[in-house]
Amino acid sequence: FSRREEATVCGYPISIFFIVVNEFCERFSYYGMRAVLVLYFKYFLRWDDDFATTIYHTFVALCYLTPILGAIVADSWLGKFKTIVYLSIVYTLGQIVMAISAIHDITDSNKDGIPDNMTFHVALSMVGLILIALGTGGIKPCVAAFGGDQFEDHQEKQRSTFFSIFYLSINAGSLLSTVITPILRAQECGIHTQQKCYPLAFGVPAALMVVALIVFIVGSGMYNKTAPQGNIIVQVCKCIGFAIKNRFRHRAREHPCRTHWMDWAEEKYDKLLIAQVKMVLKVLFLYIPLPMFWALFDQQGSRWTLQATTMDGDFGALIIQPDQMQTVNPILILVLVPIMDSLVYPLISKCKLNFSPLKRMTVGMFLAALAFIAAALVQIQIDQTLPKFPSSTVGQAKFINMVNRTLNINAGPNSFTLESYKANEEYFNFNGPFELNLGSGNAFLGNIPAGTRATVVIIQNGTKPRPTQVSTLGTLEFGNTITNNMSEYVSVPQGNAQFHIRDNRGQECVYTQKLGFGSSYTLIIPPTFAFGPNCENSIQPVVDIKPNTIHMAWQIPQYFLITAGEVVFSVTGLEFSYSQAPSNMKSVLQAGWLLTVAVGNIIVLIVAEAATLPDQWAEYILFASLLILVCIIFAVMAYFYTYLDPAKIEAEFAHEEPEDKEKRKSLEMAKKDSVEHHKEDRRSSDSSSDEEETKQTKI
């Protein structure tokens, strides 16, 4: 293993700049893919909201379970550097597979824009997600710890600042990706038919993962590469297991108690290892309540994104996509991290207040709970104006044939014929242009922007006006039985829709109608309609259902609260985990920290399935209540926690007396002989060893 050169910039090793850039690109790749994932499930794979949420959180949980594997590989065989390189290759392949799975033309044999073999796309998507989870999870416990390894003992201040810079790089990548990938998704692409461009939305993150891999490898000669120190996780587990078994064997009253239950492993293991295991267990015990924070935090990409699809995203000249609201989190991170480090924490310190890391984490949990209370209040307002859709389609439109001849309607994959004064009988989804064939002429409707659900009724009136029909249309409600002179709804996305009406001589009339989420419009084309400069003025819009008026901006307070909670919880947690970890178990403790995220996502699945609450706002309140309860428990645990100095503790046990080693060897030999030949002698030997060990100092 090569040593890095001692060159520094502003007191920081040059090598950390490669690590920070690598992390930026990797996080762009991960969060960019994840930003559009739940909508990919819903609109491309055609899954409902609950199943899309379930698979989303299952994937996230898997991403945070695999760090255990990465820690074992890094600490046991390959070291952090090689582990990052090899698993990044797996990661890149997963992103490429994911991009390929989103190409609808692969199985679209009839060229109607809908994949004919959805099983193929689902299977390919699952393979891609598994590879991504294995790659991103495997390198998670290594990268932060590998960055910490680049600093010398005298660079404690720089190391502390590095973790803030490291976290900023994470959120800078997250910010750009959550802005860019939804824009890429909203584009239309395809060979035979134009559809939402999920291949591009997944392909750009795949390209950034390639860049991340190349940048990391380029800095190879400058890294401080610590050699793997054996299968430390297995060794720790064996040590804990032996202590438990040995304590169970000596549960009788005649055996004196020991200061710590791990001291029962002294007959077999070094006191240094036992002391290190104690430090790890002490921190892992504090981790027990933490998954509840992540259960709330990671719902930004699932429940909160789906909540945004029911809100008005019109910001004047800009229409915000539901998945783009996730950009609020990284934007606030970039603002709040410097403010907290440079202003808030120093101010608290000058006020002589002891705002310790564990107290910061407690405050962060409480802020996350407040965020979900805010989300519940927003949801209550949404529910009051939310229309009751008969299906989970993108949006809906309906047709009635009031012309004195047959009407042929071609809407992409859905085509049907309406006789005079008749209607189509079934719902069908609409995500693109469609044609109305009116005998010698036709009316073409297209150029409809992407967005969420809206409904439109278009009536071509005959030679004799039918005012009674207009009156009926104005009082329609979702779910009502439609009579035979009305059509069902088809999907029309939200936004400023342009309807182009043409005849066979090339004359055109362009009518624009603003469609809000959940709105239903009747557009009446009267018999007096004529092409000309003001032709659109003769088309009469009638509002059947008003659009949902709850604006996406109302989500900003909940994003602010949960982001503020993240800053004081997650940034502090990363630094706390590293500072309290023994020198040879930093990746292990990092993996334990990331494991809390996996358990948090599993909690989402359990609570969501077990609670079966009819209202989404009630589920938000349930999660907030659970986190407040856990926050109280964590505050009590933190009160009794004593901060450790791992280096000082390890120094006390680094040079074990030779006679102590010989004594342990003789005890182990005596134990072997007694197991094989003298069970009674074994008990007496253990008893004597207990008496010897109780005289020694414990930690």
XYZ file of C-alpha atoms in Angstrom:
699
model
C 0.000 0.000 0.000
C 1.417 3.343 -1.004
C 1.542 6.339 1.267
C 0.241 9.681 0.084
C 2.564 12.614 -0.245
C 2.452 15.084 2.625
C 1.412 18.027 0.388
C -1.495 19.991 1.785
C -3.715 22.864 0.689
C -4.912 25.192 3.462
C -3.945 22.507 5.940
C -5.960 19.775 4.179
C -4.424 16.753 2.418
C -4.760 16.998 -1.368
C -6.246 13.506 -1.449
C -9.502 14.588 0.199
C -10.385 16.754 -2.803
C -10.591 13.632 -4.983
C -12.757 11.996 -2.323
C -15.089 15.006 -2.127
C -15.489 15.187 -5.932
C -16.091 11.442 -6.051
C -18.767 11.762 -3.386
C -20.416 14.650 -5.243
C -20.703 12.623 -8.464
C -21.823 9.448 -6.678
C -24.515 11.301 -4.738
C -25.672 12.998 -7.962
C -26.033 9.545 -9.463
C -27.896 8.076 -6.501
C -30.243 10.942 -5.676
C -30.875 11.723 -9.336
C -32.077 8.175 -9.928
C -34.032 8.135 -6.672
C -35.744 11.480 -7.360
C -37.774 10.059 -10.245
C -37.992 6.482 -8.990
C -41.418 6.564 -7.341
C -42.924 8.305 -10.409
C -41.223 5.719 -12.653
C -42.962 3.024 -10.647
C -46.306 4.803 -10.863
C -46.403 6.031 -14.441
C -44.071 3.704 -16.365
C -44.530 0.396 -14.544
C -48.177 1.359 -13.765
C -48.063 0.528 -10.029
C -50.463 2.151 -7.563
C -49.300 4.628 -4.894
C -49.087 2.133 -2.040
C -47.149 -0.513 -3.976
C -44.811 2.125 -5.449
C -44.133 3.414 -1.925
C -43.504 -0.120 -0.667
C -40.953 -0.961 -3.366
C -39.316 2.451 -2.999
C -38.683 2.006 0.726
C -37.652 -1.610 0.240
C -34.977 -0.417 -2.185
C -33.791 2.319 0.183
C -33.683 -0.170 3.060
C -31.556 -2.517 0.950
C -29.186 0.362 0.134
C -28.555 0.791 3.844
C -28.391 -2.902 4.739
C -25.520 -3.682 2.362
C -23.049 -1.391 4.201
C -22.496 -4.290 6.607
C -21.190 -6.314 3.663
C -19.038 -3.415 2.510
C -17.539 -2.996 5.970
C -16.670 -6.700 6.185
C -15.045 -6.712 2.749
C -13.108 -3.503 3.424
C -11.856 -4.403 6.880
C -11.204 -8.069 6.167
C -9.826 -8.501 2.655
C -9.656 -5.649 0.182
C -9.228 -2.513 2.240
C -11.344 0.613 1.807
C -9.746 1.740 -1.473
C -10.221 -1.483 -3.471
C -13.680 -2.027 -1.985
C -14.775 1.410 -3.193
C -13.353 0.777 -6.686
C -14.817 -2.711 -7.215
C -18.271 -1.947 -5.828
C -18.395 1.307 -7.809
C -18.109 -0.816 -10.958
C -21.102 -2.884 -9.786
C -22.895 0.363 -8.987
C -22.275 1.745 -12.499
C -23.582 -1.427 -14.143
C -26.753 -1.160 -12.078
C -27.375 2.404 -13.235
C -26.870 1.382 -16.869
C -29.288 -1.550 -16.488
C -31.832 0.800 -14.905
C -31.589 3.189 -17.858
C -32.091 0.324 -20.326
C -35.126 -0.957 -18.410
C -36.874 2.391 -18.954
C -36.672 2.236 -22.778
C -40.281 1.505 -23.756
C -39.429 0.833 -27.412
C -37.605 -2.398 -26.509
C -40.880 -4.307 -26.161
C -43.263 -1.908 -27.918
C -43.854 -4.093 -30.964
C -47.111 -2.410 -32.001
C -45.547 1.066 -31.592
C -48.386 2.419 -29.467
C -46.132 3.895 -26.772
C -46.896 1.235 -24.156
C -44.481 -1.679 -23.525
C -46.047 -4.981 -24.543
C -43.940 -7.044 -22.119
C -44.055 -5.198 -18.817
C -42.601 -8.234 -17.020
C -39.335 -7.703 -18.907
C -39.111 -4.076 -17.795
C -40.012 -4.928 -14.189
C -37.407 -7.727 -14.062
C -34.707 -5.521 -15.571
C -35.593 -2.710 -13.161
C -35.299 -5.030 -10.169
C -31.901 -6.310 -11.345
C -30.693 -2.733 -11.782
C -31.956 -1.684 -8.354
C -30.313 -4.678 -6.659
C -26.955 -3.871 -8.293
C -27.307 -0.210 -7.298
C -28.192 -1.158 -3.731
C -25.193 -3.487 -3.536
C -22.851 -0.852 -4.968
C -24.013 2.278 -3.168
C -24.493 0.428 0.110
C -21.150 -1.342 -0.108
C -19.162 1.875 -0.466
C -21.150 3.935 2.058
C -19.264 2.854 5.211
C -15.928 3.159 3.424
C -15.914 6.592 1.799
C -16.442 8.770 4.896
C -14.060 6.649 6.955
C -11.533 6.601 4.095
C -11.667 10.394 4.031
C -11.072 10.517 7.775
C -8.030 8.258 7.332
C -6.318 10.929 5.219
C -5.716 13.154 8.251
C -2.884 12.944 10.774
C -3.366 13.099 14.533
C -2.532 16.822 14.632
C -5.273 17.634 12.098
C -8.299 17.081 14.327
C -9.777 20.485 13.451
C -9.399 19.836 9.714
C -10.908 16.379 10.097
C -13.948 17.836 11.875
C -14.405 20.433 9.129
C -13.947 17.722 6.494
C -17.131 15.973 7.591
C -19.107 19.195 7.064
C -17.497 19.657 3.625
C -18.171 16.004 2.874
C -21.837 16.456 3.770
C -22.031 19.609 1.683
C -20.723 17.670 -1.333
C -23.445 15.086 -0.755
C -26.142 17.732 -0.798
C -24.628 19.687 -3.680
C -24.831 16.537 -5.782
C -28.322 15.872 -4.462
C -29.416 19.428 -5.268
C -28.259 19.422 -8.878
C -29.580 15.932 -9.538
C -33.030 16.590 -8.086
C -33.273 19.715 -10.244
C -31.923 18.169 -13.446
C -33.325 14.613 -13.531
C -37.010 15.643 -13.202
C -36.430 18.046 -16.116
C -34.895 15.199 -18.112
C -37.821 12.948 -17.177
C -40.308 15.559 -18.408
C -38.732 15.522 -21.883
C -40.200 13.230 -24.508
C -38.060 10.682 -26.303
C -38.424 7.387 -28.135
C -37.791 5.647 -31.433
C -41.353 4.870 -32.498
C -43.408 6.991 -30.087
C -42.501 9.898 -27.847
C -42.925 9.188 -24.140
C -41.602 10.651 -20.890
C -37.827 10.241 -21.062
C -37.022 7.992 -18.107
C -34.036 6.482 -20.005
C -32.411 9.923 -20.051
C -33.341 10.577 -16.418
C -31.565 7.329 -15.444
C -28.824 7.566 -18.076
C -27.318 10.863 -16.869
C -26.874 9.516 -13.294
C -25.188 6.462 -14.842
C -22.746 8.764 -16.658
C -21.988 10.644 -13.431
C -21.233 7.333 -11.718
C -18.642 6.634 -14.408
C -17.096 10.056 -13.692
C -17.077 9.321 -9.951
C -15.206 6.073 -10.528
C -12.598 7.687 -12.790
C -11.961 10.625 -10.416
C -11.472 8.306 -7.455
C -8.987 6.120 -9.315
C -7.010 9.160 -10.539
C -6.231 10.141 -6.936
C -4.922 6.676 -6.072
C -1.268 7.682 -5.609
C -2.108 10.365 -3.040
C -4.230 8.318 -0.651
C -3.264 7.056 2.765
C -4.387 3.433 2.299
C -4.734 1.601 5.581
C -4.187 -2.133 5.255
C -7.161 -4.363 6.187
C -6.866 -5.572 9.759
C -8.713 -8.865 9.557
C -12.360 -9.817 9.690
C -13.064 -7.475 12.562
C -16.867 -7.821 12.454
C -16.693 -11.603 12.729
C -14.075 -11.266 15.451
C -16.284 -8.843 17.373
C -19.286 -11.153 17.032
C -17.262 -14.134 18.267
C -15.970 -12.126 21.208
C -19.499 -11.063 22.164
C -20.790 -14.613 21.703
C -18.050 -16.073 23.911
C -18.726 -13.504 26.643
C -22.427 -14.388 26.644
C -21.770 -18.150 26.720
C -19.109 -17.839 29.397
C -21.401 -15.722 31.552
C -24.180 -18.260 31.118
C -21.875 -21.094 32.207
C -20.902 -19.139 35.311
C -24.374 -17.970 36.282
C -24.219 -19.715 39.682
C -23.983 -17.492 42.768
C -20.567 -18.794 43.763
C -19.048 -17.021 40.721
C -18.364 -13.366 41.534
C -19.833 -10.723 39.241
C -17.624 -8.739 36.912
C -17.713 -5.028 36.238
C -18.978 -5.415 32.647
C -20.575 -8.445 31.037
C -17.985 -8.308 28.236
C -15.302 -9.022 30.865
C -16.412 -12.672 30.723
C -14.490 -12.887 27.433
C -11.132 -12.229 29.137
C -10.320 -15.936 29.318
C -9.971 -16.058 25.539
C -9.582 -12.558 24.086
C -7.172 -9.670 24.538
C -8.227 -6.919 26.881
C -7.587 -4.428 24.064
C -10.172 -6.102 21.822
C -12.627 -6.333 24.717
C -12.159 -2.627 25.452
C -12.755 -1.806 21.775
C -15.896 -3.948 21.669
C -17.172 -2.144 24.761
C -16.729 1.187 23.001
C -18.576 -0.044 19.912
C -21.432 -1.547 21.926
C -21.775 1.634 23.935
C -22.334 3.653 20.766
C -24.509 1.002 19.082
C -26.775 1.035 22.124
C -27.356 4.737 21.485
C -28.253 3.912 17.881
C -31.331 1.894 18.875
C -33.799 4.836 18.793
C -32.306 6.478 15.695
C -34.158 4.504 12.943
C -37.350 6.387 13.748
C -35.782 9.627 12.489
C -34.941 8.025 9.154
C -38.437 6.532 8.915
C -39.717 10.080 8.632
C -36.822 11.592 6.711
C -36.872 9.196 3.740
C -40.575 9.745 3.095
C -39.581 12.913 1.258
C -39.003 10.740 -1.803
C -42.226 8.746 -1.472
C -45.184 10.119 0.489
C -44.179 13.762 0.196
C -43.539 13.443 -3.544
C -46.925 11.779 -4.009
C -48.443 14.541 -1.874
C -46.936 17.079 -4.278
C -48.692 15.400 -7.215
C -52.000 16.517 -5.667
C -50.935 20.160 -5.409
C -50.703 23.143 -7.718
C -47.166 23.498 -9.074
C -47.738 26.743 -11.000
C -45.023 29.220 -10.020
C -45.924 31.835 -12.599
C -43.853 31.225 -15.722
C -42.503 27.999 -14.200
C -44.408 24.765 -13.684
C -42.731 22.749 -10.918
C -42.861 18.975 -11.279
C -43.776 16.999 -8.119
C -40.372 15.295 -7.945
C -38.612 18.665 -8.183
C -39.918 19.694 -4.757
C -37.235 17.409 -3.323
C -34.685 20.056 -4.341
C -35.823 22.173 -1.393
C -33.943 19.819 0.951
C -30.444 20.095 -0.591
C -30.889 23.847 -1.186
C -31.618 24.355 2.484
C -28.748 22.029 3.426
C -26.289 24.188 1.486
C -27.614 27.256 3.310
C -28.023 25.836 6.814
C -24.767 23.867 7.212
C -22.504 26.966 6.963
C -24.920 28.956 9.134
C -24.899 26.294 11.850
C -21.105 25.809 11.764
C -20.138 29.478 11.513
C -22.899 31.247 13.427
C -25.282 29.137 15.501
C -22.856 26.704 17.164
C -20.232 29.390 18.006
C -23.001 31.637 19.378
C -24.301 28.823 21.578
C -20.747 28.155 22.759
C -20.216 31.826 23.677
C -23.411 31.683 25.716
C -21.725 28.947 27.795
C -24.377 26.406 26.825
C -23.361 22.769 26.576
C -24.860 21.871 23.194
C -23.198 18.453 22.956
C -23.489 16.212 19.854
C -26.135 14.030 21.471
C -28.188 17.090 22.446
C -27.971 18.287 18.849
C -29.244 14.940 17.627
C -32.165 15.118 20.083
C -33.151 18.539 18.736
C -32.896 17.175 15.182
C -35.342 14.373 15.954
C -37.816 16.824 17.458
C -37.642 19.091 14.397
C -38.361 16.102 12.120
C -41.473 15.342 14.177
C -42.623 18.952 13.755
C -42.082 18.579 9.993
C -44.572 15.733 9.834
C -47.095 17.691 11.865
C -46.751 20.446 9.257
C -47.192 17.840 6.481
C -50.377 16.617 8.173
C -51.799 20.162 8.295
C -51.066 20.579 4.584
C -52.676 17.214 3.830
C -55.843 18.221 5.669
C -56.130 21.284 3.438
C -55.482 19.174 0.335
C -58.153 16.657 1.294
C -60.770 19.399 1.517
C -60.300 20.305 -2.141
C -59.112 16.990 -3.569
C -61.504 15.549 -6.173
C -62.494 11.913 -5.891
C -61.055 10.316 -8.996
C -62.637 7.075 -10.207
C -59.171 5.694 -11.012
C -55.481 6.438 -10.461
C -54.910 7.724 -13.998
C -52.886 10.790 -14.875
C -55.985 12.823 -15.695
C -59.197 12.509 -17.604
C -61.214 13.897 -20.493
C -64.530 12.860 -21.976
C -66.316 13.204 -25.309
C -69.878 13.437 -26.459
C -70.821 13.156 -30.131
C -73.311 15.904 -30.889
C -72.537 15.916 -34.595
C -75.031 14.582 -37.141
C -72.557 11.911 -38.286
C -70.224 9.263 -36.914
C -67.237 10.488 -34.912
C -63.953 8.497 -34.994
C -61.520 9.241 -32.151
C -57.893 8.132 -32.249
C -56.133 8.651 -28.880
C -52.871 6.741 -29.261
C -53.463 3.227 -27.951
C -57.169 3.960 -27.458
C -59.386 4.305 -30.500
C -63.146 4.203 -30.670
C -66.118 5.343 -32.752
C -69.042 7.373 -31.457
C -72.368 7.416 -33.237
C -74.408 10.579 -33.235
C -75.434 11.546 -29.709
C -73.590 8.511 -28.270
C -70.618 8.152 -25.949
C -67.655 5.850 -25.390
C -68.285 3.486 -22.470
C -64.925 2.963 -20.767
C -62.157 5.006 -19.225
C -58.820 5.141 -20.996
C -55.562 6.919 -20.291
C -54.333 9.736 -22.481
C -50.774 11.086 -22.450
C -50.339 12.619 -25.918
C -52.063 14.085 -28.963
C -55.266 12.601 -30.338
C -57.357 13.169 -33.458
C -61.023 13.741 -34.080
C -62.040 12.583 -37.570
C -65.168 14.451 -38.641
C -65.963 13.042 -42.064
C -64.461 15.443 -44.621
C -62.452 17.375 -41.979
C -60.789 16.697 -38.678
C -59.912 18.423 -35.439
C -56.408 17.726 -34.100
C -55.666 18.276 -30.401
C -52.054 18.241 -29.229
C -49.074 20.061 -27.703
C -50.233 19.284 -24.173
C -47.443 19.843 -21.587
C -46.487 17.337 -18.932
C -48.060 17.596 -15.511
C -50.584 15.944 -13.231
C -54.246 15.175 -13.454
C -56.882 17.332 -15.100
C -60.116 16.634 -16.995
C -61.567 18.069 -20.195
C -64.852 17.610 -21.997
C -64.928 18.620 -25.672
C -68.262 19.020 -27.413
C -68.693 19.503 -31.167
C -72.213 20.887 -31.324
C -74.508 20.060 -34.210
C -76.612 22.357 -36.372
C -79.075 22.794 -33.518
C -77.776 23.905 -30.099
C -78.532 21.597 -27.167
C -78.550 23.829 -24.058
C -79.961 21.068 -21.873
C -76.830 19.013 -22.543
C -74.604 21.905 -21.449
C -76.597 22.273 -18.268
C -76.135 18.578 -17.506
C -72.401 18.802 -18.112
C -72.072 21.674 -15.707
C -73.397 19.615 -12.793
C -71.457 16.393 -13.371
C -69.514 14.834 -10.498
C -66.871 12.104 -10.495
C -68.315 8.664 -10.028
C -71.776 9.461 -11.400
C -73.323 7.077 -13.886
C -72.883 8.491 -17.356
C -75.845 8.327 -19.694
C -75.522 7.175 -23.282
C -75.114 10.706 -24.640
C -71.932 11.282 -22.631
C -68.447 9.821 -22.959
C -66.138 8.688 -20.196
C -63.023 10.633 -19.229
C -59.558 10.283 -20.753
C -56.299 11.683 -19.378
C -55.154 15.229 -20.110
C -52.081 16.500 -18.184
C -52.080 19.706 -16.187
C -50.700 22.957 -17.600
C -51.444 25.339 -20.441
C -52.874 22.948 -23.005
C -53.020 24.062 -26.626
C -55.787 22.559 -28.766
C -55.187 22.809 -32.536
C -58.392 22.569 -34.565
C -57.826 22.081 -38.304
C -59.946 21.343 -41.338
C -58.973 19.478 -44.525
C -58.043 22.738 -46.265
C -55.273 23.467 -43.725
C -57.114 26.145 -41.787
C -56.215 26.135 -38.082
C -57.587 27.551 -34.867
C -55.481 27.382 -31.688
C -57.342 27.385 -28.387
C -55.445 27.501 -25.083
C -56.937 26.314 -21.823
C -55.141 26.371 -18.476
C -55.700 23.057 -16.720
C -55.171 22.853 -12.968
C -54.868 19.648 -10.992
C -58.227 17.938 -10.538
C -60.067 20.404 -12.740
C -62.799 19.394 -15.160
C -63.712 21.569 -18.134
C -66.326 21.446 -20.838
C -65.170 23.114 -24.048
C -68.182 23.877 -26.229
C -67.570 24.367 -29.950
C -70.822 25.947 -31.196
C -72.309 25.542 -34.694
C -71.374 29.184 -35.364
C -67.664 28.321 -35.045
C -65.580 29.584 -37.982
C -61.846 29.746 -38.668
C -60.355 33.184 -38.462
C -58.249 35.556 -36.337
C -60.607 35.385 -33.339
C -61.868 31.853 -33.761
C -60.834 30.864 -30.219
C -63.218 33.434 -28.759
C -66.247 31.447 -29.941
C -65.205 28.371 -27.917
C -66.954 28.430 -24.549
C -65.264 26.856 -21.487
C -67.477 25.607 -18.663
C -65.870 24.606 -15.319
C -67.301 21.293 -14.137
C -64.915 20.914 -11.191
C -62.620 23.652 -9.933
C -58.864 22.898 -9.863
C -57.146 22.061 -6.629
C -55.809 25.363 -5.301
C -53.394 24.154 -2.595
C -50.005 25.347 -3.814
C -46.791 23.301 -3.610
C -45.174 26.212 -1.786
C -47.049 25.067 1.317
C -44.643 22.133 1.456
C -41.686 24.450 2.063
C -42.246 24.761 5.872
C -42.183 20.979 6.319
C -39.057 20.748 4.151
C -37.408 23.491 6.211
C -38.153 21.748 9.497
C -36.943 18.332 8.397
C -33.830 19.805 6.760
C -32.954 21.751 9.910
C -33.412 18.493 11.801
C -31.165 16.703 9.333
C -28.367 19.265 9.739
C -28.182 18.960 13.513
C -28.864 15.212 13.480
C -27.070 13.643 10.528
C -23.967 15.853 10.247
C -23.459 15.549 13.976
C -24.079 11.803 13.874
C -21.379 11.250 11.241
C -18.794 13.117 13.285
C -19.910 11.492 16.545
C -19.666 7.981 15.048
C -16.129 8.580 13.812
C -14.918 10.209 17.039
C -16.265 7.429 19.258
C -15.054 4.524 17.105
C -11.909 2.510 17.908
C -9.094 2.885 15.361
C -9.766 -0.497 13.685
C -13.595 -0.389 13.788
C -14.514 2.925 12.180
C -16.059 1.294 9.099
C -17.980 -1.061 11.391
C -19.485 1.803 13.346
C -20.214 3.710 10.130
C -22.041 0.630 8.867
C -23.987 0.512 12.125
C -24.970 4.167 11.609
C -26.171 3.422 8.083
C -28.005 0.335 9.324
C -30.281 2.647 11.318
C -31.391 4.166 7.985
C -32.303 0.696 6.661
C -34.304 -0.119 9.780
C -36.048 3.250 9.475
C -37.285 2.407 5.974
C -38.451 -0.995 7.203
C -40.398 0.825 9.931
C -42.204 2.807 7.208
C -43.350 -0.443 5.611
C -44.452 -1.938 8.942
C -46.284 1.124 10.241
C -47.938 1.902 6.896
C -49.187 -1.679 6.536
C -50.156 -2.266 10.183
C -51.839 1.086 10.771
C -54.183 0.914 7.718
C -55.285 4.482 8.359
C -57.877 5.773 5.869
C -56.485 9.319 5.837
C -52.931 10.258 4.908
C -52.832 13.109 7.433
C -53.508 10.622 10.231
C -50.520 8.548 9.112
C -48.331 11.662 9.245
C -49.502 12.382 12.806
C -48.824 8.754 13.781
C -45.226 8.971 12.553
C -44.729 12.323 14.308
C -46.077 10.917 17.591
C -43.808 7.887 17.401
C -40.752 10.079 16.788
C -41.581 12.385 19.713
C -41.823 9.327 21.966
C -38.511 8.001 20.663
C -36.981 11.474 21.035
C -37.781 11.467 24.745
C -36.241 8.011 25.155
C -33.100 9.083 23.288
C -32.768 12.232 25.427
C -32.740 10.094 28.582
C -30.153 7.725 27.068
C -27.979 10.646 25.971
C -28.104 12.146 29.475
C -26.381 9.090 30.916
C -23.844 8.676 28.092
C -20.178 9.342 28.887
C -18.033 10.505 25.963
C -14.992 8.367 25.219
C -11.450 8.986 23.983
C -10.780 5.793 21.974
C -7.108 6.601 21.415
C -6.469 7.026 25.149
C -8.308 3.828 26.046
C -6.498 1.824 23.369
C -3.136 3.178 24.586
C -3.796 1.757 28.036
C -4.141 -1.758 26.591
C -1.742 -1.549 23.660
C 1.209 -2.967 25.632
C -0.034 -5.944 27.518
C 2.309 -7.440 30.134
C 4.036 -10.645 28.949
C 2.959 -12.506 32.084
C -0.688 -11.685 31.358
C -0.345 -13.229 27.897
C 1.242 -16.356 29.326
C -1.462 -16.590 31.945
C -4.206 -16.436 29.300
C -2.417 -19.027 27.167
C -2.190 -21.420 30.092
C -5.859 -20.835 30.850
C -6.787 -21.639 27.243
C -4.671 -24.836 27.278
C -6.157 -25.921 30.567
C -9.602 -25.282 29.161
C -8.940 -27.428 26.088
C -7.618 -30.316 28.177
C -10.507 -30.108 30.583
C -13.074 -30.119 27.760
C -11.589 -33.248 26.271
C -10.733 -35.204 29.412
C -11.686 -33.548 32.714
C -14.989 -31.717 32.865
C -14.772 -31.310 36.598
C -11.302 -29.777 36.302
C -12.714 -27.324 33.745
C -15.154 -25.952 36.271
C -12.480 -25.480 38.903
C -10.131 -23.894 36.355
C -12.819 -21.417 35.287
C -13.579 -20.635 38.915
C -9.942 -19.874 39.690
C -9.628 -17.728 36.575
C -12.703 -15.765 37.653
C -11.097 -15.000 41.008
C -7.887 -13.886 39.284
C -9.705 -11.617 36.814
C -11.926 -9.897 39.380
C -8.797 -8.437 40.949
C -7.896 -6.624 37.716
C -9.096 -3.196 36.657
C -12.175 -3.166 34.335
C -13.389 -0.650 31.792
